[in-house]
Amino acid sequence: MIATLNKSKTALTINRQEFKLALSKIDEGINKQIASLKKAKQSYDASEMAQEVINEANIFEAIIEGFNEAEGTNLKLTDITNLDVAQGWVDEFLEKYSEV
């Protein structure tokens, strides 16, 4: 499970290992797209591509929506207890593409 809902159903904690696994799946998709662009000798900006994918995925909102639907809760982004830490994991992920 990518996050754990507390017993009172008022807060979520993002699970590091599962979250990083999800980011690695996103990484695989971006790398396949980059490989296709290279093969076709098309230009690309890896950093921009990665940022666009992350923005479109709305990862944290999707997690909240999933729990709200499945658990009948009304959680908001501020109810993620380790949101800053998880955002750091996303920033770390994006940083890798700025170096490509």
mmCIF file of N, CA and C in Angstrom:
data_model
loop_
_atom_site.group_PDB
_atom_site.id
_atom_site.type_symbol
_atom_site.label_atom_id
_atom_site.label_comp_id
_atom_site.label_asym_id
_atom_site.label_seq_id
_atom_site.Cartn_x
_atom_site.Cartn_y
_atom_site.Cartn_z
ATOM 1 N N MET A 1 0.848 -1.166 0.000
ATOM 2 C CA MET A 1 0.000 0.000 0.000
ATOM 3 C C MET A 1 0.897 1.233 0.000
ATOM 4 N N ILE A 2 0.589 2.181 -0.872
ATOM 5 C CA ILE A 2 1.436 3.367 -1.036
ATOM 6 C C ILE A 2 1.348 4.333 0.149
ATOM 7 N N ALA A 3 0.291 4.207 0.927
ATOM 8 C CA ALA A 3 0.136 5.053 2.114
ATOM 9 C C ALA A 3 -0.614 4.273 3.190
ATOM 10 N N THR A 4 -0.455 4.719 4.425
ATOM 11 C CA THR A 4 -1.144 4.095 5.547
ATOM 12 C C THR A 4 -2.098 5.109 6.156
ATOM 13 N N LEU A 5 -3.335 4.695 6.321
ATOM 14 C CA LEU A 5 -4.362 5.532 6.934
ATOM 15 C C LEU A 5 -4.337 5.280 8.435
ATOM 16 N N ASN A 6 -4.308 6.365 9.226
ATOM 17 C CA ASN A 6 -4.287 6.145 10.671
ATOM 18 C C ASN A 6 -5.634 5.602 11.148
ATOM 19 N N LYS A 7 -5.661 5.095 12.353
ATOM 20 C CA LYS A 7 -6.851 4.415 12.871
ATOM 21 C C LYS A 7 -8.089 5.310 12.933
ATOM 22 N N SER A 8 -7.887 6.592 13.168
ATOM 23 C CA SER A 8 -9.041 7.501 13.243
ATOM 24 C C SER A 8 -9.455 8.009 11.862
ATOM 25 N N LYS A 9 -8.751 7.549 10.830
ATOM 26 C CA LYS A 9 -9.037 7.919 9.434
ATOM 27 C C LYS A 9 -8.975 9.419 9.208
ATOM 28 N N THR A 10 -8.002 10.054 9.870
ATOM 29 C CA THR A 10 -7.853 11.498 9.722
ATOM 30 C C THR A 10 -6.513 11.904 9.124
ATOM 31 N N ALA A 11 -5.642 10.943 8.876
ATOM 32 C CA ALA A 11 -4.322 11.269 8.326
ATOM 33 C C ALA A 11 -3.748 10.074 7.583
ATOM 34 N N LEU A 12 -2.916 10.396 6.604
ATOM 35 C CA LEU A 12 -2.205 9.376 5.819
ATOM 36 C C LEU A 12 -0.714 9.570 5.999
ATOM 37 N N THR A 13 0.020 8.490 5.921
ATOM 38 C CA THR A 13 1.474 8.553 5.881
ATOM 39 C C THR A 13 1.917 7.812 4.630
ATOM 40 N N ILE A 14 2.665 8.499 3.778
ATOM 41 C CA ILE A 14 3.171 7.893 2.544
ATOM 42 C C ILE A 14 4.257 6.880 2.921
ATOM 43 N N ASN A 15 4.161 5.676 2.386
ATOM 44 C CA ASN A 15 5.153 4.632 2.634
ATOM 45 C C ASN A 15 6.314 4.800 1.665
ATOM 46 N N ARG A 16 7.488 5.020 2.227
ATOM 47 C CA ARG A 16 8.670 5.334 1.423
ATOM 48 C C ARG A 16 8.939 4.287 0.344
ATOM 49 N N GLN A 17 9.006 3.039 0.721
ATOM 50 C CA GLN A 17 9.370 1.982 -0.222
ATOM 51 C C GLN A 17 8.368 1.886 -1.370
ATOM 52 N N GLU A 18 7.088 1.913 -1.059
ATOM 53 C CA GLU A 18 6.061 1.814 -2.096
ATOM 54 C C GLU A 18 6.042 3.053 -2.987
ATOM 55 N N PHE A 19 6.254 4.207 -2.382
ATOM 56 C CA PHE A 19 6.263 5.450 -3.141
ATOM 57 C C PHE A 19 7.444 5.469 -4.105
ATOM 58 N N LYS A 20 8.599 5.077 -3.608
ATOM 59 C CA LYS A 20 9.786 5.034 -4.472
ATOM 60 C C LYS A 20 9.614 3.995 -5.578
ATOM 61 N N LEU A 21 8.923 2.903 -5.301
ATOM 62 C CA LEU A 21 8.631 1.902 -6.321
ATOM 63 C C LEU A 21 7.753 2.522 -7.416
ATOM 64 N N ALA A 22 6.756 3.308 -7.017
ATOM 65 C CA ALA A 22 5.899 3.983 -7.991
ATOM 66 C C ALA A 22 6.717 4.961 -8.832
ATOM 67 N N LEU A 23 7.633 5.688 -8.198
ATOM 68 C CA LEU A 23 8.488 6.613 -8.948
ATOM 69 C C LEU A 23 9.391 5.853 -9.924
ATOM 70 N N SER A 24 9.832 4.657 -9.549
ATOM 71 C CA SER A 24 10.684 3.877 -10.456
ATOM 72 C C SER A 24 9.899 3.424 -11.688
ATOM 73 N N LYS A 25 8.603 3.166 -11.518
ATOM 74 C CA LYS A 25 7.758 2.812 -12.673
ATOM 75 C C LYS A 25 7.622 4.015 -13.605
ATOM 76 N N ILE A 26 7.474 5.192 -13.028
ATOM 77 C CA ILE A 26 7.421 6.416 -13.831
ATOM 78 C C ILE A 26 8.755 6.597 -14.558
ATOM 79 N N ASP A 27 9.848 6.333 -13.856
ATOM 80 C CA ASP A 27 11.192 6.427 -14.418
ATOM 81 C C ASP A 27 11.338 5.519 -15.643
ATOM 82 N N GLU A 28 10.839 4.294 -15.536
ATOM 83 C CA GLU A 28 10.906 3.352 -16.661
ATOM 84 C C GLU A 28 10.187 3.913 -17.884
ATOM 85 N N GLY A 29 9.014 4.493 -17.666
ATOM 86 C CA GLY A 29 8.252 5.062 -18.774
ATOM 87 C C GLY A 29 8.969 6.223 -19.433
ATOM 88 N N ILE A 30 9.549 7.097 -18.625
ATOM 89 C CA ILE A 30 10.282 8.248 -19.165
ATOM 90 C C ILE A 30 11.490 7.767 -19.948
ATOM 91 N N ASN A 31 12.212 6.784 -19.411
ATOM 92 C CA ASN A 31 13.396 6.274 -20.098
ATOM 93 C C ASN A 31 13.049 5.617 -21.432
ATOM 94 N N LYS A 32 11.909 4.943 -21.494
ATOM 95 C CA LYS A 32 11.465 4.360 -22.769
ATOM 96 C C LYS A 32 11.158 5.458 -23.781
ATOM 97 N N GLN A 33 10.526 6.518 -23.309
ATOM 98 C CA GLN A 33 10.201 7.630 -24.193
ATOM 99 C C GLN A 33 11.478 8.302 -24.695
ATOM 100 N N ILE A 34 12.441 8.481 -23.823
ATOM 101 C CA ILE A 34 13.724 9.074 -24.208
ATOM 102 C C ILE A 34 14.433 8.189 -25.230
ATOM 103 N N ALA A 35 14.422 6.882 -25.003
ATOM 104 C CA ALA A 35 15.062 5.955 -25.936
ATOM 105 C C ALA A 35 14.418 6.046 -27.322
ATOM 106 N N SER A 36 13.102 6.157 -27.364
ATOM 107 C CA SER A 36 12.396 6.282 -28.646
ATOM 108 C C SER A 36 12.772 7.579 -29.349
ATOM 109 N N LEU A 37 12.866 8.648 -28.589
ATOM 110 C CA LEU A 37 13.233 9.940 -29.173
ATOM 111 C C LEU A 37 14.664 9.924 -29.692
ATOM 112 N N LYS A 38 15.559 9.286 -28.929
ATOM 113 C CA LYS A 38 16.951 9.172 -29.374
ATOM 114 C C LYS A 38 17.028 8.368 -30.663
ATOM 115 N N LYS A 39 16.305 7.250 -30.699
ATOM 116 C CA LYS A 39 16.312 6.386 -31.873
ATOM 117 C C LYS A 39 15.802 7.140 -33.104
ATOM 118 N N ALA A 40 14.795 7.973 -32.905
ATOM 119 C CA ALA A 40 14.229 8.761 -34.003
ATOM 120 C C ALA A 40 15.034 10.044 -34.256
ATOM 121 N N LYS A 41 16.101 10.211 -33.499
ATOM 122 C CA LYS A 41 16.978 11.382 -33.610
ATOM 123 C C LYS A 41 16.203 12.691 -33.445
ATOM 124 N N GLN A 42 15.272 12.649 -32.488
ATOM 125 C CA GLN A 42 14.501 13.846 -32.167
ATOM 126 C C GLN A 42 15.069 14.476 -30.900
ATOM 127 N N SER A 43 14.968 15.778 -30.827
ATOM 128 C CA SER A 43 15.479 16.455 -29.636
ATOM 129 C C SER A 43 14.478 16.315 -28.490
ATOM 130 N N TYR A 44 14.975 16.425 -27.284
ATOM 131 C CA TYR A 44 14.125 16.323 -26.101
ATOM 132 C C TYR A 44 14.826 17.001 -24.940
ATOM 133 N N ASP A 45 14.065 17.358 -23.949
ATOM 134 C CA ASP A 45 14.584 17.911 -22.702
ATOM 135 C C ASP A 45 14.117 16.975 -21.596
ATOM 136 N N ALA A 46 15.027 16.129 -21.133
ATOM 137 C CA ALA A 46 14.673 15.102 -20.142
ATOM 138 C C ALA A 46 14.091 15.713 -18.874
ATOM 139 N N SER A 47 14.636 16.817 -18.443
ATOM 140 C CA SER A 47 14.149 17.474 -17.231
ATOM 141 C C SER A 47 12.714 17.952 -17.412
ATOM 142 N N GLU A 48 12.440 18.557 -18.552
ATOM 143 C CA GLU A 48 11.093 19.040 -18.843
ATOM 144 C C GLU A 48 10.103 17.878 -18.961
ATOM 145 N N MET A 49 10.543 16.794 -19.588
ATOM 146 C CA MET A 49 9.680 15.615 -19.732
ATOM 147 C C MET A 49 9.311 15.054 -18.366
ATOM 148 N N ALA A 50 10.297 14.890 -17.509
ATOM 149 C CA ALA A 50 10.058 14.326 -16.180
ATOM 150 C C ALA A 50 9.122 15.222 -15.374
ATOM 151 N N GLN A 51 9.360 16.532 -15.426
ATOM 152 C CA GLN A 51 8.511 17.476 -14.684
ATOM 153 C C GLN A 51 7.078 17.419 -15.187
ATOM 154 N N GLU A 52 6.915 17.314 -16.501
ATOM 155 C CA GLU A 52 5.573 17.249 -17.084
ATOM 156 C C GLU A 52 4.835 15.982 -16.635
ATOM 157 N N VAL A 53 5.529 14.860 -16.631
ATOM 158 C CA VAL A 53 4.917 13.604 -16.204
ATOM 159 C C VAL A 53 4.487 13.692 -14.746
ATOM 160 N N ILE A 54 5.356 14.208 -13.901
ATOM 161 C CA ILE A 54 5.037 14.339 -12.476
ATOM 162 C C ILE A 54 3.847 15.282 -12.283
ATOM 163 N N ASN A 55 3.844 16.393 -13.003
ATOM 164 C CA ASN A 55 2.732 17.344 -12.875
ATOM 165 C C ASN A 55 1.412 16.726 -13.320
ATOM 166 N N GLU A 56 1.446 15.995 -14.418
ATOM 167 C CA GLU A 56 0.224 15.381 -14.928
ATOM 168 C C GLU A 56 -0.274 14.260 -14.020
ATOM 169 N N ALA A 57 0.653 13.578 -13.374
ATOM 170 C CA ALA A 57 0.271 12.453 -12.521
ATOM 171 C C ALA A 57 -0.442 12.915 -11.249
ATOM 172 N N ASN A 58 -0.147 14.134 -10.796
ATOM 173 C CA ASN A 58 -0.751 14.621 -9.550
ATOM 174 C C ASN A 58 -0.723 13.523 -8.485
ATOM 175 N N ILE A 59 0.439 13.002 -8.230
ATOM 176 C CA ILE A 59 0.620 11.827 -7.378
ATOM 177 C C ILE A 59 -0.088 11.947 -6.026
ATOM 178 N N PHE A 60 0.143 13.021 -5.327
ATOM 179 C CA PHE A 60 -0.414 13.141 -3.984
ATOM 180 C C PHE A 60 -1.931 13.289 -4.022
ATOM 181 N N GLU A 61 -2.425 14.040 -4.992
ATOM 182 C CA GLU A 61 -3.877 14.178 -5.109
ATOM 183 C C GLU A 61 -4.528 12.843 -5.453
ATOM 184 N N ALA A 62 -3.861 12.060 -6.303
ATOM 185 C CA ALA A 62 -4.397 10.746 -6.672
ATOM 186 C C ALA A 62 -4.450 9.820 -5.452
ATOM 187 N N ILE A 63 -3.440 9.893 -4.605
ATOM 188 C CA ILE A 63 -3.423 9.074 -3.398
ATOM 189 C C ILE A 63 -4.582 9.469 -2.486
ATOM 190 N N ILE A 64 -4.749 10.761 -2.274
ATOM 191 C CA ILE A 64 -5.840 11.258 -1.420
ATOM 192 C C ILE A 64 -7.195 10.848 -1.986
ATOM 193 N N GLU A 65 -7.382 11.059 -3.288
ATOM 194 C CA GLU A 65 -8.663 10.696 -3.915
ATOM 195 C C GLU A 65 -8.950 9.212 -3.767
ATOM 196 N N GLY A 66 -7.921 8.383 -3.954
ATOM 197 C CA GLY A 66 -8.091 6.941 -3.823
ATOM 198 C C GLY A 66 -8.534 6.537 -2.427
ATOM 199 N N PHE A 67 -7.894 7.109 -1.427
ATOM 200 C CA PHE A 67 -8.287 6.793 -0.049
ATOM 201 C C PHE A 67 -9.674 7.338 0.269
ATOM 202 N N ASN A 68 -9.963 8.539 -0.190
ATOM 203 C CA ASN A 68 -11.289 9.103 0.080
ATOM 204 C C ASN A 68 -12.386 8.224 -0.512
ATOM 205 N N GLU A 69 -12.152 7.744 -1.710
ATOM 206 C CA GLU A 69 -13.147 6.895 -2.363
ATOM 207 C C GLU A 69 -13.246 5.526 -1.680
ATOM 208 N N ALA A 70 -12.106 4.923 -1.410
ATOM 209 C CA ALA A 70 -12.097 3.568 -0.847
ATOM 210 C C ALA A 70 -12.535 3.527 0.618
ATOM 211 N N GLU A 71 -12.181 4.537 1.367
ATOM 212 C CA GLU A 71 -12.417 4.515 2.808
ATOM 213 C C GLU A 71 -13.568 5.410 3.254
ATOM 214 N N GLY A 72 -14.142 6.148 2.320
ATOM 215 C CA GLY A 72 -15.227 7.057 2.680
ATOM 216 C C GLY A 72 -14.757 8.199 3.560
ATOM 217 N N THR A 73 -13.508 8.614 3.349
ATOM 218 C CA THR A 73 -12.952 9.713 4.140
ATOM 219 C C THR A 73 -13.045 11.008 3.346
ATOM 220 N N ASN A 74 -12.650 12.093 3.984
ATOM 221 C CA ASN A 74 -12.649 13.402 3.338
ATOM 222 C C ASN A 74 -11.290 14.063 3.594
ATOM 223 N N LEU A 75 -10.233 13.334 3.278
ATOM 224 C CA LEU A 75 -8.882 13.815 3.529
ATOM 225 C C LEU A 75 -8.469 14.864 2.501
ATOM 226 N N LYS A 76 -7.533 15.710 2.908
ATOM 227 C CA LYS A 76 -6.965 16.727 2.032
ATOM 228 C C LYS A 76 -5.456 16.544 2.022
ATOM 229 N N LEU A 77 -4.769 17.250 1.125
ATOM 230 C CA LEU A 77 -3.311 17.125 1.049
ATOM 231 C C LEU A 77 -2.653 17.406 2.396
ATOM 232 N N THR A 78 -3.189 18.347 3.137
ATOM 233 C CA THR A 78 -2.600 18.684 4.439
ATOM 234 C C THR A 78 -2.715 17.545 5.443
ATOM 235 N N ASP A 79 -3.504 16.532 5.124
ATOM 236 C CA ASP A 79 -3.655 15.381 6.005
ATOM 237 C C ASP A 79 -2.602 14.308 5.767
ATOM 238 N N ILE A 80 -1.703 14.546 4.816
ATOM 239 C CA ILE A 80 -0.566 13.635 4.622
ATOM 240 C C ILE A 80 0.507 14.066 5.613
ATOM 241 N N THR A 81 0.803 13.201 6.570
ATOM 242 C CA THR A 81 1.688 13.576 7.675
ATOM 243 C C THR A 81 3.128 13.836 7.248
ATOM 244 N N ASN A 82 3.576 13.168 6.207
ATOM 245 C CA ASN A 82 4.961 13.332 5.761
ATOM 246 C C ASN A 82 5.024 13.886 4.345
ATOM 247 N N LEU A 83 4.133 14.818 4.038
ATOM 248 C CA LEU A 83 4.064 15.390 2.687
ATOM 249 C C LEU A 83 5.381 16.052 2.280
ATOM 250 N N ASP A 84 6.007 16.792 3.188
ATOM 251 C CA ASP A 84 7.269 17.460 2.858
ATOM 252 C C ASP A 84 8.358 16.449 2.523
ATOM 253 N N VAL A 85 8.408 15.374 3.287
ATOM 254 C CA VAL A 85 9.407 14.331 3.033
ATOM 255 C C VAL A 85 9.130 13.679 1.684
ATOM 256 N N ALA A 86 7.870 13.342 1.421
ATOM 257 C CA ALA A 86 7.508 12.708 0.152
ATOM 258 C C ALA A 86 7.778 13.647 -1.019
ATOM 259 N N GLN A 87 7.534 14.941 -0.833
ATOM 260 C CA GLN A 87 7.859 15.901 -1.893
ATOM 261 C C GLN A 87 9.361 15.907 -2.147
ATOM 262 N N GLY A 88 10.134 15.708 -1.095
ATOM 263 C CA GLY A 88 11.585 15.598 -1.243
ATOM 264 C C GLY A 88 11.967 14.411 -2.108
ATOM 265 N N TRP A 89 11.241 13.308 -1.971
ATOM 266 C CA TRP A 89 11.515 12.134 -2.812
ATOM 267 C C TRP A 89 11.218 12.452 -4.277
ATOM 268 N N VAL A 90 10.161 13.209 -4.520
ATOM 269 C CA VAL A 90 9.826 13.618 -5.893
ATOM 270 C C VAL A 90 10.910 14.558 -6.422
ATOM 271 N N ASP A 91 11.337 15.511 -5.607
ATOM 272 C CA ASP A 91 12.387 16.446 -6.024
ATOM 273 C C ASP A 91 13.676 15.710 -6.351
ATOM 274 N N GLU A 92 14.011 14.710 -5.531
ATOM 275 C CA GLU A 92 15.183 13.860 -5.755
ATOM 276 C C GLU A 92 15.069 13.163 -7.116
ATOM 277 N N PHE A 93 13.888 12.639 -7.390
ATOM 278 C CA PHE A 93 13.607 11.959 -8.655
ATOM 279 C C PHE A 93 13.806 12.924 -9.821
ATOM 280 N N LEU A 94 13.256 14.113 -9.728
ATOM 281 C CA LEU A 94 13.347 15.094 -10.806
ATOM 282 C C LEU A 94 14.773 15.599 -10.988
ATOM 283 N N GLU A 95 15.514 15.693 -9.904
ATOM 284 C CA GLU A 95 16.894 16.158 -9.954
ATOM 285 C C GLU A 95 17.741 15.265 -10.857
ATOM 286 N N LYS A 96 17.440 13.983 -10.831
ATOM 287 C CA LYS A 96 18.178 13.020 -11.649
ATOM 288 C C LYS A 96 18.074 13.392 -13.130
ATOM 289 N N TYR A 97 16.905 13.885 -13.550
ATOM 290 C CA TYR A 97 16.695 14.228 -14.946
ATOM 291 C C TYR A 97 17.292 15.585 -15.308
ATOM 292 N N SER A 98 17.529 16.420 -14.347
ATOM 293 C CA SER A 98 18.143 17.711 -14.651
ATOM 294 C C SER A 98 19.620 17.539 -14.950
ATOM 295 N N GLU A 99 20.158 16.389 -14.578
ATOM 296 C CA GLU A 99 21.575 16.102 -14.805
ATOM 297 C C GLU A 99 21.825 15.343 -16.099
ATOM 298 N N VAL A 100 20.751 14.967 -16.803
ATOM 299 C CA VAL A 100 20.896 14.179 -18.047
ATOM 300 C C VAL A 100 21.311 15.067 -19.188
#
